[in-house]
Coordinates of C-alpha atoms in Angstrom, one line a residue:
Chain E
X5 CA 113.3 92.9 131.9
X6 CA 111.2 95.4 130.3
X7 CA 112.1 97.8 127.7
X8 CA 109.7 101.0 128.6
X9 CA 109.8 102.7 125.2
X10 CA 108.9 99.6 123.8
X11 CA 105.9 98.8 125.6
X12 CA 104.8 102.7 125.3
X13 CA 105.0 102.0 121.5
X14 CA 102.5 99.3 122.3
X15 CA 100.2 101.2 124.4
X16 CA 99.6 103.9 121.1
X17 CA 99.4 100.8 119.0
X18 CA 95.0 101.4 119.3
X19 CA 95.9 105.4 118.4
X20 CA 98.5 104.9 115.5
X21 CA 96.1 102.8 113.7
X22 CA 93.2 105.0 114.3
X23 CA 95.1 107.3 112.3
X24 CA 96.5 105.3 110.0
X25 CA 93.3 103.2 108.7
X26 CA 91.4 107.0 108.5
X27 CA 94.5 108.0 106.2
X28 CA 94.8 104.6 104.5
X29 CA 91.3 103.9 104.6
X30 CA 92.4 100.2 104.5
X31 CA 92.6 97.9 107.7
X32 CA 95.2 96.3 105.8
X33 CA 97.3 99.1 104.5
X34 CA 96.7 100.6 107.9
X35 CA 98.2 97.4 110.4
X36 CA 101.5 97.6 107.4
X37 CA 101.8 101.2 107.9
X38 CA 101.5 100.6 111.8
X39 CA 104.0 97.7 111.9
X40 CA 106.8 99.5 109.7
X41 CA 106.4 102.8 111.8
X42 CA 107.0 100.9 114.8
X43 CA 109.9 99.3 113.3
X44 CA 111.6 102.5 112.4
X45 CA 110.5 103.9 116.0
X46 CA 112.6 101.4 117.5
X47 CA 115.4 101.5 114.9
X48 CA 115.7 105.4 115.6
X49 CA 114.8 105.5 119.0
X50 CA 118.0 107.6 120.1
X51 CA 116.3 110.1 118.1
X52 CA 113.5 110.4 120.5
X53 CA 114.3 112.5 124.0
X54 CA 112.6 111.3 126.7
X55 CA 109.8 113.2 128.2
X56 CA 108.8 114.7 125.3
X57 CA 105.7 113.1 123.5
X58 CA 105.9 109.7 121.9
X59 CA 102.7 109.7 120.3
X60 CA 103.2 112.9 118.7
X61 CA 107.0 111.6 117.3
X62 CA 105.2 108.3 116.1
X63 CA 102.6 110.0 114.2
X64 CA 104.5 112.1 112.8
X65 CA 106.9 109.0 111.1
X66 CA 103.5 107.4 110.6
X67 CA 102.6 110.3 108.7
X68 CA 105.9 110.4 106.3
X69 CA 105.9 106.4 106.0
X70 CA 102.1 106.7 104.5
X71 CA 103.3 110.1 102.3
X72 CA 106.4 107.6 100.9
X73 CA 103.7 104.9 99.7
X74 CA 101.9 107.4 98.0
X75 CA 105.2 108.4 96.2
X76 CA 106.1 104.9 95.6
X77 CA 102.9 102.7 95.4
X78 CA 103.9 99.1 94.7
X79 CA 100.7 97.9 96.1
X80 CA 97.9 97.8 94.0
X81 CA 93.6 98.7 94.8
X82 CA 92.5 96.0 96.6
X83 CA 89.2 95.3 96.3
X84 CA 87.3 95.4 99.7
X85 CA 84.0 93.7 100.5
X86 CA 81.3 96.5 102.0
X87 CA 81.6 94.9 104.9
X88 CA 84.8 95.5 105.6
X89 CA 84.6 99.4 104.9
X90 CA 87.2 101.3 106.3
X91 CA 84.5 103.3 107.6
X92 CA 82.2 100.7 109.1
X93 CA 83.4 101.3 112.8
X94 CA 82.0 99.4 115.4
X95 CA 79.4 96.8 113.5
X96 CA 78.0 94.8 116.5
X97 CA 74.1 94.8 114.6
X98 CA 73.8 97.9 115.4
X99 CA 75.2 98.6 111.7
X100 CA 71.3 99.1 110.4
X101 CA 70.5 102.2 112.6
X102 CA 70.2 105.3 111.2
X103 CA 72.9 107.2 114.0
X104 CA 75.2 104.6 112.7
X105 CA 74.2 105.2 109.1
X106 CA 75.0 108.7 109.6
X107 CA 78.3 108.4 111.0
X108 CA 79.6 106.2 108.0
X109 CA 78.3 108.6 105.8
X110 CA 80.5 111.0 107.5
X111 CA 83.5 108.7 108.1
X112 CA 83.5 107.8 104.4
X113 CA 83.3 111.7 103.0
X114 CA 86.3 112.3 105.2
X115 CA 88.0 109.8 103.4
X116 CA 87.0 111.2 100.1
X117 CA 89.0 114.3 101.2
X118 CA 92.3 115.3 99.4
X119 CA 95.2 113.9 101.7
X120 CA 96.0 117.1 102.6
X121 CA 92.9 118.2 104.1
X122 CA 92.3 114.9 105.7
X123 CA 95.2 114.4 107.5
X124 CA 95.2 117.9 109.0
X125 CA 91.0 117.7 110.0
X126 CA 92.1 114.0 111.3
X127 CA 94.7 115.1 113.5
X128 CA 93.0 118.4 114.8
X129 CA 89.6 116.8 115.4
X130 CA 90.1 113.1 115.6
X131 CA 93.3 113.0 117.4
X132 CA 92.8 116.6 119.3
X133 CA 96.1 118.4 118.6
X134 CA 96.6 121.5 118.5
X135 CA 97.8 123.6 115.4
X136 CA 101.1 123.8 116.8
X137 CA 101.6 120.1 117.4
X138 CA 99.6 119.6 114.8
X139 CA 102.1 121.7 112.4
X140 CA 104.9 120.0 113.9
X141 CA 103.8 116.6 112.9
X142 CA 103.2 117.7 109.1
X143 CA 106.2 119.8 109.4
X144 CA 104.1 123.1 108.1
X145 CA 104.1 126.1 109.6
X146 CA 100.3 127.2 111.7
X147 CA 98.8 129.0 108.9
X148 CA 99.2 126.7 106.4
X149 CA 97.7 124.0 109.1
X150 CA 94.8 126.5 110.0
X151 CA 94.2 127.1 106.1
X152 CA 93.7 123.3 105.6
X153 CA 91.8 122.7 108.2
X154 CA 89.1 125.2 106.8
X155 CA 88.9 124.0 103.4
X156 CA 88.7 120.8 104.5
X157 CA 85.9 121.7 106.7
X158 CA 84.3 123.5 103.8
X159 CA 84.7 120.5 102.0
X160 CA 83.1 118.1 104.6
X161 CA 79.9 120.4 105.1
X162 CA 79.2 120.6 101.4
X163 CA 79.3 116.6 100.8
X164 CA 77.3 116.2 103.9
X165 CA 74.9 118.6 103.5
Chain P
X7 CA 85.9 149.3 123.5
X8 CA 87.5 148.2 120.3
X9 CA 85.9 145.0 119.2
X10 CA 88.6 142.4 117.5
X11 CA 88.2 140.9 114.1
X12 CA 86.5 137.9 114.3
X13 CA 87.8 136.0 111.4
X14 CA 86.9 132.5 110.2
X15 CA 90.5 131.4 111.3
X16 CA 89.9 132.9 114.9
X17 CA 86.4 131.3 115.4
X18 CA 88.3 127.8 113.7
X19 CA 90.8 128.5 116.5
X20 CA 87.7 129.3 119.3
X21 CA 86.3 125.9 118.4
X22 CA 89.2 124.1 118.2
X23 CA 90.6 125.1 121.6
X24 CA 93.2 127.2 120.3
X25 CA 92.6 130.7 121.6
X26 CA 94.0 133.0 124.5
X27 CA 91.7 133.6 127.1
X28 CA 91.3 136.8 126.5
X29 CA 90.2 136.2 122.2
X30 CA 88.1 133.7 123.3
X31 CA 86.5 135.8 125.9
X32 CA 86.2 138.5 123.5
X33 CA 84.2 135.8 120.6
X34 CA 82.5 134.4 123.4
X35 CA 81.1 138.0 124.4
X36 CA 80.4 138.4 120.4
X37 CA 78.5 135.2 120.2
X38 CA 76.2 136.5 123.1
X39 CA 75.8 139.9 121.4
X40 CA 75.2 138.3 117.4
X41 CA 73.1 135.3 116.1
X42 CA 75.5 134.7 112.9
X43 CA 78.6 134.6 114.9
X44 CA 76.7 132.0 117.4
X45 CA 75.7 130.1 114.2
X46 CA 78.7 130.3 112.6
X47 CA 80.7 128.7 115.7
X48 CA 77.6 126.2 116.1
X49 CA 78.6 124.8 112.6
X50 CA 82.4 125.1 113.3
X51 CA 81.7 122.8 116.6
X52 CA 79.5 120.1 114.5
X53 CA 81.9 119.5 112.0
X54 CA 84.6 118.6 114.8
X55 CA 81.9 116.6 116.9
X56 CA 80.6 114.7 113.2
X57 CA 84.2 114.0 112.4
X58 CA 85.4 112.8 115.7
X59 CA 82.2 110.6 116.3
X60 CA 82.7 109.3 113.2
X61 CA 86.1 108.3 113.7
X62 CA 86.7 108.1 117.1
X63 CA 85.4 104.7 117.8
X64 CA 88.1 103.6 116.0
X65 CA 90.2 103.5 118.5
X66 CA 88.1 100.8 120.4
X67 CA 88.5 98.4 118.2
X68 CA 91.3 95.4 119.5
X69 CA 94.7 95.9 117.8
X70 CA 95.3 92.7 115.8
X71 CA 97.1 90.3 117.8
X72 CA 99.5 89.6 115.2
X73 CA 100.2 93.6 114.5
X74 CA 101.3 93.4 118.2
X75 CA 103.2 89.9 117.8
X76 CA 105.4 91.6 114.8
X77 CA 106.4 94.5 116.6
X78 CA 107.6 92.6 119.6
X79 CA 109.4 90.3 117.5
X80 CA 110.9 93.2 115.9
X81 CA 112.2 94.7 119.0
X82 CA 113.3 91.7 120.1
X83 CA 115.4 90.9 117.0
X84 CA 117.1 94.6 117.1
X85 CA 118.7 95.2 120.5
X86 CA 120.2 98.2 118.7
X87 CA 121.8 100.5 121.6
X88 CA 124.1 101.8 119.9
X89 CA 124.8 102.6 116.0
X90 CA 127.0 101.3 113.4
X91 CA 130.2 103.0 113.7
X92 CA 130.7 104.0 109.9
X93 CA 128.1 104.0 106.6
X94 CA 130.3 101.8 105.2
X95 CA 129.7 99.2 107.8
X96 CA 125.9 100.2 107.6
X97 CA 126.3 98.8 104.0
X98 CA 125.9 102.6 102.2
X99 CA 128.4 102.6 98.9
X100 CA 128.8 106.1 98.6
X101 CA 130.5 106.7 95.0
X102 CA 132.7 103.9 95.7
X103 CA 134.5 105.4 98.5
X104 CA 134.3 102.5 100.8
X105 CA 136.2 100.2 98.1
X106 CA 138.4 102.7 98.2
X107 CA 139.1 102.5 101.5
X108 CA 138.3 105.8 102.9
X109 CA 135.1 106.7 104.2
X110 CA 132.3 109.6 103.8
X111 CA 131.3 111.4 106.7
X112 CA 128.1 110.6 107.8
X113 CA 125.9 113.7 107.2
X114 CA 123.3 113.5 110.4
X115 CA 121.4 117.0 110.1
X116 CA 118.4 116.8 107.7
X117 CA 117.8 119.1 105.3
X118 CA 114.3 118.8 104.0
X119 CA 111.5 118.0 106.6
X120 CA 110.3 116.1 103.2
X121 CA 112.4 113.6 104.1
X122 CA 113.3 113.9 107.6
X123 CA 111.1 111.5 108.7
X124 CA 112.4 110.3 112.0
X125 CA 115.8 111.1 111.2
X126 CA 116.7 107.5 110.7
X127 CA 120.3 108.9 110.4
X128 CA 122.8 105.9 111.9
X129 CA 119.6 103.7 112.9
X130 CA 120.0 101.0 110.1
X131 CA 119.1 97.3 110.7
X132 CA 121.3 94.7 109.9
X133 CA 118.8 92.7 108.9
X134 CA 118.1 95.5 105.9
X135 CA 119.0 93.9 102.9
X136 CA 120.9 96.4 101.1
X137 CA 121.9 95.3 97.9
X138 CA 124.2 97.6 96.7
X139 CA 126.4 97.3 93.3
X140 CA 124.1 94.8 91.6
X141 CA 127.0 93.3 89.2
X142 CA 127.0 92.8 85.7
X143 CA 124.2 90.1 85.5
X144 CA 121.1 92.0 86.6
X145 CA 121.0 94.4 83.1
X146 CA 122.5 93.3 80.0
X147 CA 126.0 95.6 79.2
X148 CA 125.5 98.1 77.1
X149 CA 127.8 100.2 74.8
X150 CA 128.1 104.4 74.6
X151 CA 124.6 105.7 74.1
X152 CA 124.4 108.1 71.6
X153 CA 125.5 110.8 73.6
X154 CA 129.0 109.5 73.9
X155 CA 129.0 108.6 77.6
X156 CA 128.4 106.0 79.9
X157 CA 126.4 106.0 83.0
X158 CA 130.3 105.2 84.6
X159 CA 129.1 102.7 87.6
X160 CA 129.8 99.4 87.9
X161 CA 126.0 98.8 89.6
X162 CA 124.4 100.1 86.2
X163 CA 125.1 99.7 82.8
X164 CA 121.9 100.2 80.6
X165 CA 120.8 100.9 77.9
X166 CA 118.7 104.2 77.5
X167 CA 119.0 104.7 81.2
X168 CA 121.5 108.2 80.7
X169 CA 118.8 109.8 78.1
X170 CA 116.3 109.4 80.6
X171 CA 118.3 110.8 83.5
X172 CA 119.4 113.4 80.8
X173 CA 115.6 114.1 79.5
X174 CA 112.7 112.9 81.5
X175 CA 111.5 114.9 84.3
X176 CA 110.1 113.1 87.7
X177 CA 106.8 111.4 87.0
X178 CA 107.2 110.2 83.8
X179 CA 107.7 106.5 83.0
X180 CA 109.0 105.0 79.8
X181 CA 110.2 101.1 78.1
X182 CA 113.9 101.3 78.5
X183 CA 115.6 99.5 75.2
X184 CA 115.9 96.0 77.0
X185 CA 112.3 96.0 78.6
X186 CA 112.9 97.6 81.7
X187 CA 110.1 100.0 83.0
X188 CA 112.0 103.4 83.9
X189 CA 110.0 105.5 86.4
X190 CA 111.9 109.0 87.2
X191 CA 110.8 109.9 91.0
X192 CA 112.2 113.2 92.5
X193 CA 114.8 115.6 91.4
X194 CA 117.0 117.6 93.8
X195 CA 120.1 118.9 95.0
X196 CA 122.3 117.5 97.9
X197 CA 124.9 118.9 100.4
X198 CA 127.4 120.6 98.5
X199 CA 124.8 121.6 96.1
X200 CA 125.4 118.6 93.2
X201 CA 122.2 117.7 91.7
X202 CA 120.9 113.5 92.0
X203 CA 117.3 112.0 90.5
X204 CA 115.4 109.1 91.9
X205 CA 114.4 106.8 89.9
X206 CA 112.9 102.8 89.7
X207 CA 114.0 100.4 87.1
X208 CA 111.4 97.5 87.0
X209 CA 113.6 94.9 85.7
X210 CA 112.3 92.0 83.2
X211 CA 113.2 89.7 85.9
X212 CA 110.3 91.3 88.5
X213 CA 113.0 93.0 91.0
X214 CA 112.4 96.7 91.0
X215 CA 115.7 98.9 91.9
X216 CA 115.4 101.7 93.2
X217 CA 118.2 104.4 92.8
X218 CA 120.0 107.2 93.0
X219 CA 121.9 109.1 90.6
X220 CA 124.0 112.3 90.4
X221 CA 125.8 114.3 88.0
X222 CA 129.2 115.1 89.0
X223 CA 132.0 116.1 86.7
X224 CA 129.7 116.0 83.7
X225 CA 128.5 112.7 83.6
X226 CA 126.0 110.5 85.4
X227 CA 127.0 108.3 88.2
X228 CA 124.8 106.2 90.2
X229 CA 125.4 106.9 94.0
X230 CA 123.1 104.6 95.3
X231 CA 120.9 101.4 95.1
X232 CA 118.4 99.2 96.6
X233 CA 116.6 95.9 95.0
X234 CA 113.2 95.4 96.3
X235 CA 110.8 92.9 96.1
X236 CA 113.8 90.7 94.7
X237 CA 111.9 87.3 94.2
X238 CA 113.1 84.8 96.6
X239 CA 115.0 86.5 98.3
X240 CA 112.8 88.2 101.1
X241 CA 113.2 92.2 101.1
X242 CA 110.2 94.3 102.0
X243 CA 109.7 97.1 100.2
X244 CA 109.3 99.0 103.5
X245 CA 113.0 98.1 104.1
X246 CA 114.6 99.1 101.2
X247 CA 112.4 102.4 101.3
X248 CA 114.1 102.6 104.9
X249 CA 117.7 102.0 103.4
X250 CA 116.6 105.1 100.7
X251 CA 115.5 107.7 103.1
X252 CA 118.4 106.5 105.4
X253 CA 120.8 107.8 102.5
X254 CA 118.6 110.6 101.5
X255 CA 119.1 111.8 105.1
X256 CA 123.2 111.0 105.0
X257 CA 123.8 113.5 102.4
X258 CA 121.4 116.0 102.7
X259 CA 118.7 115.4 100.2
X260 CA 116.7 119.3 99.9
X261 CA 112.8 119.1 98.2
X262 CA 111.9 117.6 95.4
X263 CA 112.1 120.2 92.9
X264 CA 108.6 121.5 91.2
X265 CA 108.3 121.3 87.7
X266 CA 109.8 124.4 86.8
X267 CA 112.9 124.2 88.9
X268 CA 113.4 120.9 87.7
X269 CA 113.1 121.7 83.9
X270 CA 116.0 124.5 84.2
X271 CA 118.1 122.6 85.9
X272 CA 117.8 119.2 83.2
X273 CA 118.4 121.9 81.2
X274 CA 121.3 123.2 82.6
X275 CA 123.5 119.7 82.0
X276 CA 122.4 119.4 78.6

């Protein structure tokens, strides 16, 4: 028999680690954050009503679990191979092109954001929320969101200029 | 006609699909009318398109079979439908209570949004491994520190440990006397207004304890603890983070307070 929230969980596994490697910017730091969020989505799952939205409730624990490693890091700088940039997305040989090129240059200086910038310009334009969900899930009020979201777009246009 | 402000924030909010449709009307009307609102919205839009091209494809890429695997398992293991029926049962020692025999009502309503999380509240694992009331062995017995008290727990008894509750504010790390690396953490109030630090002990012995201590009837008393990364015996630090927050929830944990805050009120028990 089949546990419906459980296999929801599953279906935003692709989105929760969207999110998660662009906060981490680790593959590896990213599939732990996913695996423990998921964990304490099913251990609090009588916290979550029904028919309200699951992905925005995940991200949002996703979101605290990665703000506790930063408070707490046990886990030392790994050191990654170029190759496996977090912001190498989608090398299938078509790495070399300059389009490509581009958009690692961009994926990379939204990783070199502060956290706070990132994860609001991630979850307005990566993951298409809007301020109000989006101040929900950082647990801000609008303005602060909206205040954010332009320095860290001030930010972004000055590195890629 | 009155013409509306067009600020930075409302042609953010244009872009970002956030207006009325009467604002947005009213900034599409100015865009047609002026060439440096147009450009400024052109440059508003390609920094949402770069970013979400950049990142985007992300989501194409095949979840790790194992990620998947793990959280299945986990799901499988904890059938939890319904919660433990007390914290003592849920393995939470507050101030000895549950020796005592009597229990402390489980505080469910979360203060800070800091550390809401979820609201983890009753939802604890059995599986957690929650060590709590490490016993004499783990830090050698020490005598009065020079302040003439005691850190009066049975889980603690070190060395050093009370003049760093007493005098270090969060962030700072020092050598305990025995070798242990101190790391002060947060400082706040709970329910009931009483005011606790977190704090790590990295003990000689490679476990790291994480912990929580108040100060109640002038002295400091450890309310809470959690080993992690004990060696050979198997708890994830994500756990016993789980366990903390769990118990930051239970009694009302508020913010972490800034510098200043913090400062006055160190000061304050002095």
């Amino acid at each position: 028999m089949s546990d419906p929230f459980l296999e929801d969980l599953v279906a935003l596994l692709p989105r929760l680690r969207r999110f998660a490697i662009s906060l981490a910017r680790s593959r590896d730091v990213a599939d732990e954050l996913v695996q423990a969020t998921c964990e304490r989505a099913l251990m609090s799952r009588a916290q979550f009503q029904p028919g309200t939205r699951l992905d925005a409730w995940t991200m949002r624990i996703l979101r605290n679990l990665w703000i506790d490693r930063m408070r707490h890091p046990t886990a030392r700088e790994t050191f990654v191979d170029v190759e496996d940039a977090y912001y190498l997305v989608g090398e299938d040989g078509e790495a070399r092109n300059e389009a490509r090129l581009k958009l690692a240059e961009a994926a990379k200086a939204i990783g070199e954001l502060p956290d706070q910038q990132r994860e609001v310009l991630l979850l307005v334009c990566v993951e298409e929320y809007s301020y109000r969900e989006a101040a929900d899930i950082l647990s801000v009020p609008i303005g602060t969101v909206m205040s954010r979201l332009a320095r860290a777009r001030a930010a972004l246009d000055e590195m890629l200029e | 006609m009155s013409r509306p402000e067009l600020g930075g924030e409302t042609l953010m909010a244009y872009v970002d699909g956030g207006l009325d449709v009467e604002t947005a009307r009213a900034v599409e009307e100015a865009a047609a009318r002026d060439e440096s609102v147009a450009a400024r919205i052109a440059a508003l839009k390609h920094t949402r398109d770069e970013s979400k091209k950049a990142l985007a494809p992300l989501l194409a890429e095949p979840v790790p079979d194992e990620l998947v695997a793990k959280v299945r398992a986990f799901a499988a293991r904890h059938q939890t439908s319904s919660p433990p029926e007390t914290p003592a049962a849920a393995g939470l020692d507050t101030d000895n209570d549950a020796e005592r025999g009597s229990v402390v009502p489980f505080a469910p309503r979360v203060r800070s949004p800091r550390w809401a999380g979820s609201g983890l509240g009753m939802g604890l694992a059995a599986s957690l491994a929650l060590v709590v009331g490490l016993g004499g062995g783990f830090f050698a017995a020490g005598g009065a520190d020079r302040f003439g008290k005691r850190v009066e727990t049975p889980q603690f008894d070190q060395p050093g440990l009370l003049e760093a509750l007493y005098g270090g504010l969060s962030g700072e790390e020092r050598t305990l006397p025995g070798g242990e690396r101190y790391r002060a953490i947060a400082t706040f109030a709970v329910d009931g207004g009483t005011l606790c630090r977190e704090f790590e002990v990295d003990g000689t012995d490679a476990n790291t304890v994480v912990a929580v201590a108040c100060h109640d009837d002038g002295a400091w008393r450890t309310r809470f603890t959690v080993a992690s990364r004990a060696t050979g015996e198997g708890y994830a630090p994500a756990s016993s983070l789980d366990v903390l927050q769990a118990y930051l929830s239970a009694v009302g944990a508020g913010d972490p307070l800034d510098l200043p805050a913090e400062t006055k009120a160190l000061n304050a028990l002095r």
